[in-house]
mmCIF file of C-alpha atoms and ligand atoms in Angstrom:
data_model
loop_
_atom_site.group_PDB
_atom_site.id
_atom_site.type_symbol
_atom_site.label_atom_id
_atom_site.label_comp_id
_atom_site.label_asym_id
_atom_site.label_seq_id
_atom_site.Cartn_x
_atom_site.Cartn_y
_atom_site.Cartn_z
ATOM 1 C CA MET A 62 14.639 -28.469 24.657
ATOM 2 C CA SER A 63 13.121 -26.567 27.548
ATOM 3 C CA ASP A 64 16.295 -24.443 27.690
ATOM 4 C CA LEU A 65 15.385 -23.163 24.263
ATOM 5 C CA ARG A 66 12.118 -21.894 25.615
ATOM 6 C CA GLU A 67 13.848 -20.442 28.684
ATOM 7 C CA MET A 68 15.807 -18.295 26.229
ATOM 8 C CA MET A 69 12.560 -16.554 25.287
ATOM 9 C CA LYS A 70 12.607 -14.766 28.645
ATOM 10 C CA ASP A 71 15.684 -12.801 27.572
ATOM 11 C CA LYS A 72 14.308 -11.569 24.260
ATOM 12 C CA LYS A 73 14.612 -7.815 24.252
ATOM 13 C CA ARG A 74 13.394 -6.650 20.830
ATOM 14 C CA ILE A 75 10.260 -8.379 19.619
ATOM 15 C CA VAL A 76 8.234 -8.093 16.419
ATOM 16 C CA ILE A 77 4.673 -9.417 16.613
ATOM 17 C CA LYS A 78 2.560 -10.047 13.538
ATOM 18 C CA ILE A 79 -1.186 -10.462 13.620
ATOM 19 C CA GLY A 80 -3.253 -11.397 10.583
ATOM 20 C CA SER A 81 -6.629 -10.081 9.430
ATOM 21 C CA SER A 82 -8.468 -13.294 10.314
ATOM 22 C CA SER A 83 -7.200 -13.022 13.904
ATOM 23 C CA LEU A 84 -8.580 -9.505 14.242
ATOM 24 C CA GLN A 85 -12.061 -10.086 12.859
ATOM 25 C CA HIS A 86 -15.135 -11.905 14.075
ATOM 26 C CA ALA A 87 -15.445 -14.850 11.721
ATOM 27 C CA GLU A 88 -19.234 -14.498 11.468
ATOM 28 C CA THR A 89 -19.394 -10.815 10.489
ATOM 29 C CA GLY A 90 -15.910 -9.785 9.400
ATOM 30 C CA ASP A 91 -16.108 -6.865 11.853
ATOM 31 C CA LEU A 92 -13.195 -6.068 14.168
ATOM 32 C CA ASP A 93 -12.986 -8.101 17.354
ATOM 33 C CA TYR A 94 -12.466 -5.299 19.890
ATOM 34 C CA THR A 95 -11.955 -7.709 22.765
ATOM 35 C CA LYS A 96 -9.032 -9.331 20.973
ATOM 36 C CA LEU A 97 -7.624 -5.971 19.911
ATOM 37 C CA ASP A 98 -7.793 -4.767 23.476
ATOM 38 C CA VAL A 99 -5.956 -7.824 24.808
ATOM 39 C CA LEU A 100 -3.373 -7.521 22.027
ATOM 40 C CA VAL A 101 -2.639 -3.887 22.840
ATOM 41 C CA ARG A 102 -2.503 -4.615 26.567
ATOM 42 C CA GLU A 103 -0.001 -7.416 26.002
ATOM 43 C CA LEU A 104 2.185 -5.164 23.843
ATOM 44 C CA CYS A 105 2.056 -2.306 26.337
ATOM 45 C CA ASP A 106 3.012 -4.673 29.115
ATOM 46 C CA LEU A 107 6.066 -5.811 27.137
ATOM 47 C CA ARG A 108 6.985 -2.155 26.711
ATOM 48 C CA ASN A 109 6.551 -1.662 30.455
ATOM 49 C CA GLN A 110 9.082 -4.470 30.969
ATOM 50 C CA GLY A 111 11.550 -2.366 28.966
ATOM 51 C CA LYS A 112 11.364 -4.390 25.779
ATOM 52 C CA ASP A 113 11.307 -2.869 22.289
ATOM 53 C CA VAL A 114 8.087 -3.857 20.542
ATOM 54 C CA VAL A 115 6.908 -3.662 16.926
ATOM 55 C CA LEU A 116 3.417 -4.632 15.785
ATOM 56 C CA VAL A 117 2.921 -5.723 12.183
ATOM 57 C CA THR A 118 -0.802 -5.696 11.581
ATOM 58 C CA SER A 119 -2.977 -6.631 8.640
ATOM 59 C CA GLY A 120 -6.575 -5.622 8.356
ATOM 60 C CA ALA A 121 -6.504 -2.464 6.236
ATOM 61 C CA ILE A 122 -8.287 -4.014 3.280
ATOM 62 C CA ALA A 123 -10.712 -6.020 5.413
ATOM 63 C CA VAL A 124 -11.645 -3.005 7.566
ATOM 64 C CA GLY A 125 -11.962 -0.714 4.526
ATOM 65 C CA ARG A 126 -14.170 -3.205 2.733
ATOM 66 C CA LYS A 127 -16.453 -3.340 5.736
ATOM 67 C CA ALA A 128 -16.557 0.449 6.041
ATOM 68 C CA VAL A 129 -17.728 1.092 2.489
ATOM 69 C CA PHE A 130 -20.026 -1.919 2.610
ATOM 70 C CA ILE A 131 -19.908 -3.550 -0.770
ATOM 71 C CA LYS A 132 -21.760 -6.830 -0.680
ATOM 72 C CA ASP A 133 -20.473 -8.352 -3.867
ATOM 73 C CA GLU A 134 -17.061 -9.849 -3.052
ATOM 74 C CA LYS A 135 -16.297 -10.059 -6.769
ATOM 75 C CA GLU A 136 -15.814 -6.328 -6.787
ATOM 76 C CA ASP A 137 -12.613 -6.944 -4.817
ATOM 77 C CA ASN A 138 -10.777 -8.070 -7.875
ATOM 78 C CA PRO A 139 -9.613 -4.844 -9.451
ATOM 79 C CA ILE A 140 -6.471 -3.703 -7.718
ATOM 80 C CA ALA A 141 -7.741 -0.133 -7.518
ATOM 81 C CA VAL A 142 -10.759 -1.233 -5.455
ATOM 82 C CA LYS A 143 -8.531 -3.047 -2.960
ATOM 83 C CA GLN A 144 -6.279 -0.011 -2.796
ATOM 84 C CA ALA A 145 -9.274 2.206 -2.106
ATOM 85 C CA TYR A 146 -10.400 -0.186 0.655
ATOM 86 C CA ALA A 147 -6.898 -0.056 2.116
ATOM 87 C CA ALA A 148 -6.891 3.758 2.059
ATOM 88 C CA VAL A 149 -10.106 3.820 4.089
ATOM 89 C CA GLY A 150 -9.260 0.828 6.254
ATOM 90 C CA GLN A 151 -5.693 1.695 7.224
ATOM 91 C CA ALA A 152 -6.828 5.010 8.710
ATOM 92 C CA ARG A 153 -9.694 3.320 10.575
ATOM 93 C CA LEU A 154 -7.461 0.558 11.844
ATOM 94 C CA MET A 155 -4.931 3.058 13.148
ATOM 95 C CA MET A 156 -7.663 5.129 14.764
ATOM 96 C CA THR A 157 -8.792 2.043 16.654
ATOM 97 C CA TYR A 158 -5.245 1.099 17.679
ATOM 98 C CA GLN A 159 -4.417 4.661 18.725
ATOM 99 C CA LYS A 160 -7.502 4.809 20.927
ATOM 100 C CA ILE A 161 -6.654 1.600 22.738
ATOM 101 C CA PHE A 162 -2.927 2.381 23.050
ATOM 102 C CA ALA A 163 -3.881 5.774 24.521
ATOM 103 C CA GLU A 164 -5.913 4.006 27.206
ATOM 104 C CA TYR A 165 -2.649 2.442 28.362
ATOM 105 C CA ASN A 166 -0.710 5.729 28.036
ATOM 106 C CA GLN A 167 1.363 4.211 25.261
ATOM 107 C CA VAL A 168 2.422 6.218 22.214
ATOM 108 C CA ALA A 169 2.187 4.342 18.927
ATOM 109 C CA ALA A 170 3.392 5.271 15.444
ATOM 110 C CA GLN A 171 2.574 4.154 11.919
ATOM 111 C CA ILE A 172 5.102 2.901 9.379
ATOM 112 C CA LEU A 173 3.863 1.841 5.939
ATOM 113 C CA MET A 174 6.311 0.021 3.711
ATOM 114 C CA THR A 175 6.724 -1.387 0.211
ATOM 115 C CA LYS A 176 9.446 -3.460 -1.408
ATOM 116 C CA ASN A 177 11.212 -0.216 -2.302
ATOM 117 C CA THR A 178 11.661 0.610 1.368
ATOM 118 C CA ILE A 179 14.087 -2.292 1.561
ATOM 119 C CA VAL A 180 15.551 -2.406 -1.931
ATOM 120 C CA ASP A 181 16.407 1.294 -2.161
ATOM 121 C CA ASN A 182 19.464 1.969 -0.011
ATOM 122 C CA LEU A 183 18.410 5.450 1.055
ATOM 123 C CA ASN A 184 14.837 4.373 1.881
ATOM 124 C CA ARG A 185 16.107 1.410 3.886
ATOM 125 C CA PHE A 186 18.571 3.555 5.770
ATOM 126 C CA ASN A 187 15.835 6.091 6.557
ATOM 127 C CA ALA A 188 13.435 3.388 7.734
ATOM 128 C CA GLN A 189 16.106 1.879 9.972
ATOM 129 C CA ASN A 190 16.833 5.278 11.494
ATOM 130 C CA THR A 191 13.151 5.914 12.087
ATOM 131 C CA PHE A 192 12.714 2.589 13.884
ATOM 132 C CA ALA A 193 15.821 3.285 15.976
ATOM 133 C CA GLU A 194 14.507 6.702 17.037
ATOM 134 C CA LEU A 195 11.075 5.294 17.844
ATOM 135 C CA PHE A 196 12.647 2.648 20.077
ATOM 136 C CA LYS A 197 14.650 5.350 21.848
ATOM 137 C CA LEU A 198 11.449 7.300 22.401
ATOM 138 C CA GLY A 199 9.675 4.252 23.789
ATOM 139 C CA VAL A 200 7.113 4.346 20.976
ATOM 140 C CA ILE A 201 5.536 1.185 19.532
ATOM 141 C CA PRO A 202 5.722 1.244 15.714
ATOM 142 C CA ILE A 203 2.688 -0.248 13.962
ATOM 143 C CA VAL A 204 3.649 -1.516 10.514
ATOM 144 C CA ASN A 205 1.668 -2.561 7.465
ATOM 145 C CA GLU A 206 2.346 -2.722 3.774
ATOM 146 C CA ASN A 207 1.479 0.530 2.002
ATOM 147 C CA ASP A 208 -1.352 -1.208 0.191
ATOM 148 C CA THR A 209 -2.710 1.966 -1.404
ATOM 149 C CA VAL A 210 0.356 2.335 -3.616
ATOM 150 C CA ALA A 211 1.807 -1.179 -3.634
ATOM 151 C CA THR A 212 1.001 -2.674 -7.014
ATOM 152 C CA TYR A 213 2.625 -5.856 -8.306
ATOM 153 C CA GLU A 214 6.099 -4.435 -9.015
ATOM 154 C CA ILE A 215 6.634 -2.995 -5.561
ATOM 155 C CA GLU A 216 4.450 -5.139 -3.316
ATOM 156 C CA ILE A 217 5.716 -7.552 -0.708
ATOM 157 C CA GLY A 218 2.262 -9.124 -0.817
ATOM 158 C CA ASP A 219 1.769 -10.683 2.595
ATOM 159 C CA ASN A 220 2.436 -9.645 6.147
ATOM 160 C CA ASP A 221 4.202 -12.858 7.202
ATOM 161 C CA THR A 222 7.009 -11.896 4.838
ATOM 162 C CA LEU A 223 6.728 -8.213 5.738
ATOM 163 C CA SER A 224 7.083 -8.963 9.454
ATOM 164 C CA ALA A 225 10.204 -11.075 8.854
ATOM 165 C CA ILE A 226 11.683 -8.266 6.762
ATOM 166 C CA VAL A 227 10.936 -5.808 9.564
ATOM 167 C CA ALA A 228 12.406 -8.170 12.179
ATOM 168 C CA SER A 229 15.544 -8.432 10.104
ATOM 169 C CA LEU A 230 15.697 -4.675 9.482
ATOM 170 C CA VAL A 231 15.453 -3.783 13.176
ATOM 171 C CA LYS A 232 17.686 -6.706 14.223
ATOM 172 C CA ALA A 233 14.961 -8.140 16.436
ATOM 173 C CA ASP A 234 15.629 -11.008 18.830
ATOM 174 C CA LEU A 235 12.306 -12.682 18.156
ATOM 175 C CA LEU A 236 9.472 -12.643 15.628
ATOM 176 C CA ILE A 237 6.081 -13.978 16.741
ATOM 177 C CA LEU A 238 3.553 -14.819 14.005
ATOM 178 C CA LEU A 239 0.070 -14.997 15.487
ATOM 179 C CA SER A 240 -2.135 -17.010 13.219
ATOM 180 C CA ASP A 241 -5.218 -19.233 13.086
ATOM 181 C CA ILE A 242 -3.084 -22.389 13.388
ATOM 182 C CA ASP A 243 -1.237 -23.883 16.356
ATOM 183 C CA GLY A 244 2.088 -24.157 14.570
ATOM 184 C CA LEU A 245 3.794 -26.237 11.923
ATOM 185 C CA TYR A 246 2.602 -29.759 11.090
ATOM 186 C CA THR A 247 4.066 -32.373 8.800
ATOM 187 C CA ASP A 248 0.924 -31.974 6.668
ATOM 188 C CA ASP A 249 -2.242 -29.866 6.679
ATOM 189 C CA PRO A 250 -4.002 -30.994 9.925
ATOM 190 C CA ARG A 251 -7.372 -29.814 8.569
ATOM 191 C CA LYS A 252 -7.099 -32.389 5.801
ATOM 192 C CA ASN A 253 -4.829 -35.106 7.189
ATOM 193 C CA PRO A 254 -5.605 -36.464 10.705
ATOM 194 C CA ASP A 255 -2.158 -38.116 10.813
ATOM 195 C CA ALA A 256 -0.360 -34.804 10.470
ATOM 196 C CA GLN A 257 2.317 -34.504 13.172
ATOM 197 C CA TYR A 258 2.903 -31.324 15.124
ATOM 198 C CA ILE A 259 6.464 -29.975 14.983
ATOM 199 C CA GLU A 260 7.627 -28.205 18.123
ATOM 200 C CA VAL A 261 11.058 -26.975 17.090
ATOM 201 C CA VAL A 262 12.616 -26.464 13.685
ATOM 202 C CA GLU A 263 16.381 -26.287 13.898
ATOM 203 C CA LYS A 264 17.039 -26.259 10.182
ATOM 204 C CA LEU A 265 14.757 -25.220 7.336
ATOM 205 C CA THR A 266 15.351 -28.084 4.952
ATOM 206 C CA ASP A 267 14.293 -28.081 1.304
ATOM 207 C CA ASP A 268 11.703 -30.739 2.201
ATOM 208 C CA LEU A 269 10.114 -28.442 4.762
ATOM 209 C CA MET A 270 10.054 -25.519 2.349
ATOM 210 C CA GLU A 271 8.418 -27.741 -0.289
ATOM 211 C CA MET A 272 5.809 -28.920 2.205
ATOM 212 C CA GLY A 273 4.691 -25.340 2.814
ATOM 213 C CA LYS A 274 3.940 -24.800 -0.843
ATOM 214 C CA THR A 275 1.040 -27.252 -0.761
ATOM 215 C CA SER A 276 -0.772 -25.546 2.114
ATOM 216 C CA THR A 277 -3.372 -22.809 1.710
ATOM 217 C CA GLY A 278 -4.103 -19.639 3.633
ATOM 218 C CA SER A 279 -7.155 -18.462 5.513
ATOM 219 C CA ASP A 280 -10.042 -16.645 3.846
ATOM 220 C CA SER A 281 -9.245 -13.075 4.780
ATOM 221 C CA GLY A 282 -5.467 -12.916 5.019
ATOM 222 C CA THR A 283 -2.857 -13.572 2.395
ATOM 223 C CA GLY A 284 -0.584 -15.909 4.292
ATOM 224 C CA GLY A 285 -0.619 -19.706 4.400
ATOM 225 C CA MET A 286 2.141 -22.011 5.625
ATOM 226 C CA ASN A 287 4.229 -21.155 2.584
ATOM 227 C CA THR A 288 4.541 -17.490 3.519
ATOM 228 C CA LYS A 289 5.265 -18.489 7.128
ATOM 229 C CA LEU A 290 8.136 -20.700 6.035
ATOM 230 C CA GLN A 291 9.397 -17.908 3.771
ATOM 231 C CA ALA A 292 9.253 -15.649 6.809
ATOM 232 C CA ALA A 293 11.214 -18.228 8.832
ATOM 233 C CA LYS A 294 13.836 -18.255 6.085
ATOM 234 C CA ILE A 295 14.277 -14.480 6.114
ATOM 235 C CA ALA A 296 14.178 -14.212 9.906
ATOM 236 C CA GLY A 297 16.420 -17.230 10.507
ATOM 237 C CA SER A 298 18.998 -16.290 7.876
ATOM 238 C CA THR A 299 19.382 -12.884 9.484
ATOM 239 C CA GLY A 300 19.663 -14.253 13.019
ATOM 240 C CA VAL A 301 16.096 -13.841 14.286
ATOM 241 C CA ASP A 302 14.285 -16.674 16.109
ATOM 242 C CA MET A 303 10.648 -17.061 15.084
ATOM 243 C CA ILE A 304 7.560 -18.617 16.690
ATOM 244 C CA ILE A 305 4.232 -19.447 15.041
ATOM 245 C CA ALA A 306 1.426 -19.559 17.597
ATOM 246 C CA ASN A 307 -2.351 -19.591 17.603
ATOM 247 C CA SER A 308 -4.024 -16.224 18.069
ATOM 248 C CA LYS A 309 -7.236 -17.644 19.494
ATOM 249 C CA ASP A 310 -5.948 -16.546 22.897
ATOM 250 C CA ILE A 311 -3.832 -13.428 22.448
ATOM 251 C CA LYS A 312 -2.415 -13.847 25.949
ATOM 252 C CA VAL A 313 -0.197 -16.463 24.364
ATOM 253 C CA ILE A 314 2.259 -13.569 23.856
ATOM 254 C CA HIS A 315 3.288 -13.273 27.500
ATOM 255 C CA ARG A 316 3.131 -17.037 27.943
ATOM 256 C CA LEU A 317 5.612 -17.502 25.115
ATOM 257 C CA LEU A 318 7.884 -14.892 26.571
ATOM 258 C CA SER A 319 7.780 -16.531 29.978
ATOM 259 C CA GLY A 320 9.217 -19.659 28.389
ATOM 260 C CA GLN A 321 6.111 -21.794 27.940
ATOM 261 C CA LYS A 322 6.269 -24.427 25.250
ATOM 262 C CA ILE A 323 3.595 -23.191 22.868
ATOM 263 C CA GLY A 324 3.621 -23.058 19.062
ATOM 264 C CA THR A 325 6.473 -23.951 16.735
ATOM 265 C CA LEU A 326 9.862 -22.402 17.406
ATOM 266 C CA PHE A 327 12.130 -21.849 14.400
ATOM 267 C CA LEU A 328 15.663 -21.388 15.599
ATOM 268 C CA ALA A 329 17.748 -18.750 13.877
ATOM 269 C CA ASP A 330 20.251 -20.198 11.460
ATOM 270 C CA PRO A 331 22.310 -17.170 10.423
ATOM 271 C CA ASP A 332 23.646 -17.139 6.874
ATOM 272 C CA GLU A 333 26.319 -14.531 6.314
ATOM 273 C CA ASN A 334 25.723 -14.647 2.566
ATOM 274 C CA PHE A 335 22.058 -13.706 2.935
ATOM 275 C CA ASP A 336 21.540 -10.243 1.450
ATOM 276 C CA LEU A 337 18.166 -8.829 2.547
ATOM 277 C CA PRO A 338 17.798 -6.072 -0.107
ATOM 278 C CA LEU A 339 18.801 -8.487 -2.874
ATOM 279 C CA TYR A 340 16.493 -11.203 -1.557
ATOM 280 C CA VAL A 341 13.557 -8.770 -1.367
ATOM 281 C CA GLN A 342 14.305 -7.458 -4.852
ATOM 282 C CA GLN A 343 14.151 -10.975 -6.257
ATOM 283 C CA MET A 344 10.989 -12.020 -4.423
ATOM 284 C CA HIS A 345 8.011 -12.835 -6.614
ATOM 285 C CA ARG A 346 4.449 -13.428 -5.554
ATOM 286 C CA GLU A 347 3.099 -16.684 -6.889
HETATM 287 N N1 LIG B 194 -1.611 -5.638 4.052
HETATM 288 C C1 LIG B 194 -2.879 -6.310 3.976
HETATM 289 C C2 LIG B 194 -3.914 -5.569 4.820
HETATM 290 O O1 LIG B 194 -3.589 -4.890 5.740
HETATM 291 C C3 LIG B 194 -2.861 -7.730 4.472
HETATM 292 C C4 LIG B 194 -1.786 -8.622 3.962
HETATM 293 C C5 LIG B 194 -1.895 -9.991 4.624
HETATM 294 O O2 LIG B 194 -3.012 -10.411 4.984
HETATM 295 O O3 LIG B 194 -0.889 -10.671 4.791
HETATM 296 O O4 LIG B 194 -5.093 -5.686 4.597
#
């Protein structure tokens, strides 16, 4: 078992996903600059070790909502309002990231995607080329869904899934999902004290996938355990190992990559019949 974790030391291309709730102060919903700073430092240090790094970050809608200060949460419902929040928030979020990355002399880039980026052959090819060039240039791509244009037909809908799609697209060695939970349990630990922690998942069985459907997400993000298991399916089927770990201490990133046994490791289980564009085309938000 520990050999599996030793393998993490050799991971060369890593996609890291952080959710909105991990980036905000729970009390105010404002950005947690201390966490952001540690996150960026960790990523820059991976880059300094010669690894290729991609950050998939949520937060556009949450940051935009804060910026225009609408008290009544009910006003979030119309899609156009969320899209307007995202338009404001994505720019603010990037400004904050760019500032911190610059402090570490690291160049960062922005890539915004929708379902079409994967389903359309030309778009997918272009995106792949862009990632490849950015890696060559030593740049860290920062990815989010293009929430300002992504309505139901073309939206991926949550960044767990988006990060797995990105990991698959760039042929990453490892996907790390940083979340507000320690990993995978046999049941929701917040509701069932007997829930057992699962350290390694070698095979995503139908039972496991079913279990995820009953869990719920956090207040500000879109992902619950269901989307994380969907992400494991996409990543694993395309040969990418995945780890779910708790973001309460962002330094978990370098600990994971030094082989420490933290979080739940989903071992890649490549499926040569898995067709990413077709899978993404057929995805439906529930
Ligand atoms: N793309 C959304 C945002 O940046 C978040 C999606 C998610 O939470 O998974 O606000």
